[in-house]
Coordinates of C-alpha atoms in Angstrom, one line a residue:
Chain A
M19 CA 115.4 107.7 115.5
I20 CA 117.2 106.0 112.3
R21 CA 120.8 105.8 112.6
N22 CA 123.4 103.0 111.0
N23 CA 120.5 100.3 110.3
R24 CA 119.2 100.3 113.6
I25 CA 115.6 101.6 114.6
Y26 CA 115.5 103.5 118.3
R27 CA 112.0 104.5 119.9
N28 CA 112.4 106.2 123.4
N29 CA 116.5 105.9 123.4
E30 CA 115.9 101.6 123.1
V31 CA 116.6 100.0 120.3
I32 CA 114.1 97.8 119.0
W33 CA 114.8 96.7 115.9
E34 CA 118.4 96.7 113.6
T35 CA 120.1 95.0 110.7
P36 CA 123.2 94.1 110.1
E37 CA 125.1 96.9 110.1
D38 CA 127.2 96.7 106.1
Q39 CA 123.7 95.9 105.1
S40 CA 123.1 98.5 102.4
L41 CA 120.1 101.1 102.0
P42 CA 117.8 100.5 100.0
D43 CA 117.9 97.3 101.6
F44 CA 117.4 98.0 105.2
L45 CA 114.7 100.0 105.1
R46 CA 112.7 97.0 102.8
A47 CA 113.1 95.0 105.5
A48 CA 111.9 97.6 108.3
Y49 CA 108.9 98.4 105.4
D50 CA 108.4 94.5 106.6
H51 CA 109.1 93.9 110.1
F52 CA 106.8 97.4 110.6
S53 CA 104.5 98.1 108.2
G54 CA 104.1 96.1 104.8
Q55 CA 100.4 97.6 103.2
Y56 CA 101.3 100.2 101.5
P57 CA 103.1 99.4 97.9
K58 CA 103.7 103.1 96.5
F59 CA 106.1 102.3 99.3
H60 CA 108.1 101.1 97.0
K61 CA 107.7 104.0 94.8
M62 CA 109.5 107.0 97.4
D63 CA 113.3 107.8 97.5
H64 CA 115.7 107.5 100.2
L65 CA 114.6 110.3 102.2
S66 CA 110.5 109.7 101.8
K67 CA 111.1 106.0 102.9
L68 CA 113.4 107.4 105.7
G69 CA 111.0 109.6 107.6
W70 CA 107.5 107.6 107.0
L71 CA 109.7 104.6 108.1
A72 CA 110.2 106.9 110.8
A73 CA 106.6 108.5 112.0
E74 CA 105.9 104.3 111.1
V75 CA 107.5 103.7 114.0
L76 CA 106.4 106.6 116.9
L77 CA 103.0 106.2 115.4
Q78 CA 102.3 103.2 115.4
H79 CA 102.9 103.1 119.6
R80 CA 101.9 106.1 120.1
P81 CA 99.2 107.6 117.4
F82 CA 98.2 111.1 117.3
T83 CA 94.2 110.7 119.1
G84 CA 92.2 113.1 119.2
Y85 CA 93.4 115.3 116.6
A86 CA 91.7 117.4 113.7
P87 CA 93.6 116.5 110.9
E88 CA 94.5 120.4 110.5
Q89 CA 95.9 120.3 113.8
V90 CA 98.7 118.3 112.9
G91 CA 101.4 120.0 112.0
L92 CA 105.3 118.4 110.3
V93 CA 108.3 121.2 111.5
L94 CA 111.4 118.8 109.7
A95 CA 114.8 119.6 108.7
N96 CA 118.1 118.5 107.0
R97 CA 121.9 118.9 105.5
S98 CA 121.4 117.7 101.4
A99 CA 117.5 119.0 100.8
S100 CA 116.6 116.5 97.7
L101 CA 120.4 116.4 96.3
D102 CA 120.1 112.7 97.0
T103 CA 117.5 112.5 94.6
D104 CA 118.5 115.2 92.1
L105 CA 120.9 113.4 91.0
R106 CA 119.9 110.6 90.5
Y107 CA 117.3 112.7 88.4
F108 CA 120.1 114.1 86.4
D109 CA 121.3 110.5 86.0
S110 CA 118.0 109.3 84.5
I111 CA 117.9 112.8 82.3
K112 CA 121.0 110.7 80.2
D113 CA 118.4 108.3 78.7
F114 CA 114.4 108.4 79.9
P115 CA 114.3 111.1 82.4
S116 CA 112.2 109.4 85.1
P117 CA 109.3 111.1 86.0
A118 CA 108.5 108.8 88.8
L119 CA 112.0 110.4 90.6
F120 CA 111.3 113.8 89.5
V121 CA 108.5 114.4 91.6
Y122 CA 110.9 113.8 95.3
T123 CA 112.7 115.7 93.4
L124 CA 112.2 118.6 96.8
A125 CA 113.1 118.0 100.2
N126 CA 109.5 118.9 101.2
I127 CA 108.1 115.5 100.0
V128 CA 109.2 113.4 103.1
M129 CA 105.9 115.8 104.7
G130 CA 103.5 114.3 102.0
E131 CA 104.0 111.8 102.2
I132 CA 103.9 111.4 106.0
S133 CA 100.9 113.6 106.0
I134 CA 98.7 111.1 103.2
R135 CA 100.1 108.2 105.0
H136 CA 98.4 109.8 108.4
G137 CA 95.8 112.0 107.0
F138 CA 97.7 115.5 108.4
K139 CA 95.8 118.4 107.6
G140 CA 98.2 121.3 109.5
E141 CA 101.5 123.7 109.0
N142 CA 104.4 122.3 108.2
A143 CA 107.6 123.9 107.0
F144 CA 111.3 122.5 106.1
F145 CA 114.6 123.5 107.4
T146 CA 117.9 122.4 105.3
S147 CA 121.0 123.2 107.3
D148 CA 124.2 122.4 108.1
T149 CA 123.4 120.4 112.1
Y150 CA 120.4 119.2 113.1
D151 CA 119.4 122.4 115.2
E152 CA 117.1 121.2 117.5
G153 CA 117.1 124.8 119.5
L154 CA 115.4 126.0 116.2
I155 CA 113.1 122.8 115.4
M156 CA 112.2 122.7 118.8
G157 CA 111.5 127.1 119.6
Y158 CA 109.2 127.1 115.8
T159 CA 107.3 123.8 117.3
R160 CA 106.5 125.7 120.1
Q161 CA 105.2 128.5 118.7
L162 CA 102.9 127.4 116.5
L163 CA 101.6 125.2 119.7
Y164 CA 101.4 128.9 121.5
E165 CA 100.0 130.6 118.3
G166 CA 97.5 127.5 117.9
A167 CA 98.4 126.5 114.6
V168 CA 98.1 123.7 115.4
S169 CA 98.3 120.5 118.7
A170 CA 99.7 118.2 118.5
V171 CA 103.9 118.4 115.4
L172 CA 106.3 115.7 114.7
C173 CA 108.8 117.0 113.7
G174 CA 113.4 117.1 114.3
W175 CA 115.8 115.7 111.1
V176 CA 115.6 113.2 107.9
E177 CA 118.8 113.3 106.4
V178 CA 120.0 111.0 103.7
M179 CA 122.9 112.2 101.4
G180 CA 124.5 108.0 99.1
S181 CA 125.0 105.6 102.0
A182 CA 125.0 108.5 105.0
Y183 CA 121.6 108.2 106.0
E184 CA 120.1 110.3 110.1
V185 CA 116.7 110.1 111.1
I186 CA 115.6 111.9 115.0
L187 CA 111.7 112.7 114.7
H188 CA 109.5 114.3 117.8
Q189 CA 106.6 113.8 119.0
V190 CA 105.4 117.1 120.7
E191 CA 102.3 117.9 122.0
K192 CA 100.2 121.3 123.6
Chain B
M242 CA 99.3 89.0 71.2
E243 CA 99.3 86.5 74.4
N244 CA 103.6 87.0 74.5
L245 CA 103.7 91.5 73.6
M246 CA 101.0 91.4 76.9
A247 CA 103.2 89.3 79.4
T248 CA 106.2 90.9 78.5
L249 CA 104.2 94.2 78.9
K250 CA 102.4 93.3 82.6
A251 CA 107.1 92.6 83.7
Q252 CA 107.7 95.8 82.2
I253 CA 104.7 97.5 84.0
V254 CA 106.2 95.9 87.2
E255 CA 109.1 96.5 86.5
Q256 CA 109.1 100.3 85.0
L257 CA 106.7 101.2 87.6
N258 CA 108.4 99.6 91.0
L259 CA 105.4 97.4 91.8
Q260 CA 107.4 95.1 94.3
E261 CA 104.2 94.3 95.9
V262 CA 102.5 92.3 92.5
K263 CA 104.1 89.8 90.0
P264 CA 103.3 90.3 86.6
E265 CA 101.0 87.0 86.2
D266 CA 98.7 89.6 88.8
I267 CA 97.7 91.2 86.5
G268 CA 95.2 90.5 84.3
D269 CA 95.0 90.7 80.3
D270 CA 91.7 92.9 80.6
M271 CA 92.3 94.9 84.8
P272 CA 91.8 98.1 84.6
L273 CA 95.2 99.7 85.0
F274 CA 94.5 102.9 87.3
K275 CA 91.3 103.9 90.4
D276 CA 90.0 100.7 91.3
G277 CA 91.7 98.0 89.2
L278 CA 95.3 97.5 89.4
G279 CA 95.3 101.0 91.3
L280 CA 97.8 103.6 89.5
D281 CA 98.2 107.4 89.2
S282 CA 98.8 109.7 87.5
I283 CA 102.8 109.9 87.8
D284 CA 102.6 106.1 86.6
A285 CA 100.6 107.6 84.3
L286 CA 103.4 109.5 82.9
E287 CA 105.7 106.4 82.7
L288 CA 103.3 104.2 80.7
I289 CA 104.1 107.2 77.7
V290 CA 108.2 106.4 78.9
L291 CA 108.0 102.5 78.9
L292 CA 105.9 103.0 75.5
Q293 CA 109.1 106.0 74.2
Q294 CA 111.6 103.0 75.5
H295 CA 110.4 100.0 74.4
Y296 CA 108.4 100.6 71.5
Q297 CA 110.0 103.5 69.9
I298 CA 106.2 105.5 70.2
R299 CA 104.9 108.7 71.2
I300 CA 101.9 108.9 71.6
A301 CA 101.1 112.1 70.0
N302 CA 97.5 113.0 71.3
P303 CA 97.3 113.1 74.7
E304 CA 93.5 113.0 75.2
K305 CA 93.6 109.2 73.5
G306 CA 96.0 108.5 76.9
P307 CA 92.3 106.9 79.4
E308 CA 91.8 104.6 76.0
I309 CA 95.1 103.4 75.1
F310 CA 95.8 102.6 79.2
H311 CA 92.9 101.2 80.3
S312 CA 94.2 98.1 80.4
V313 CA 97.2 95.6 78.8
R314 CA 94.9 94.5 76.4
T315 CA 94.8 98.7 74.7
I316 CA 98.2 98.5 75.8
A317 CA 98.6 95.7 73.6
D318 CA 96.8 96.6 70.7
F319 CA 97.5 100.4 70.2
I320 CA 101.4 98.8 70.5
T321 CA 99.9 96.3 67.1
A322 CA 98.7 99.0 65.1
H323 CA 101.4 101.0 65.7
Q324 CA 103.8 98.7 64.4
Q325 CA 101.8 97.7 61.3
Q326 CA 101.2 100.8 60.2
N327 CA 104.0 101.2 60.3
K328 CA 105.4 98.3 58.5

């Protein structure tokens, strides 16, 4: 979970920065602490950075091992879809439209970034809802596992709008 | 030409948000894509924007892109030729 400039794993704070640190600075500091060596991170929008970091924190600790790429799926949800980036892109149109921003004007791009990093090629879905409906996400995940569509799933909530953000990610395996 | 290449390197780092690359890390003849600097297709679009934004140059023939954007030197050559043509 990532919230209020704190990163939690299994309900324990494993890393934090002062709460008044801006989101871009927090994301950069977290990247330096947990990863580095992935320059594409700097080009991602805030939504992708948050999802990518949360996946990194979980999968470095406990990787999905022994699964074919097609057997690992992603099921995510949030409230604001890609609106945070949509507005930034809209701003850039007034001058020169930014191709680098444009590619992040879809909410599910965060799943693409996580998939590229970890080589996942399984089923994926991205939902939008006002609040984190854990029942829906877990139900959908269970159904994917039950049907045999995938054997492991990274699922949860990745929300960002301006300076407000929250990430809750779970690893679920058969 | 040396000044233009130095300026271009700084602009590339800034425009493409290459936070782990310093302008001086980019060689004059280093390929910008694939095994060189490792830029991708979205970066290519950003380079086109950079030429429009900073040098008021539009790429008339997209097929010339790979040739123009091969390295910092080829971009500088293209800008210089374009500026001389428009004098």
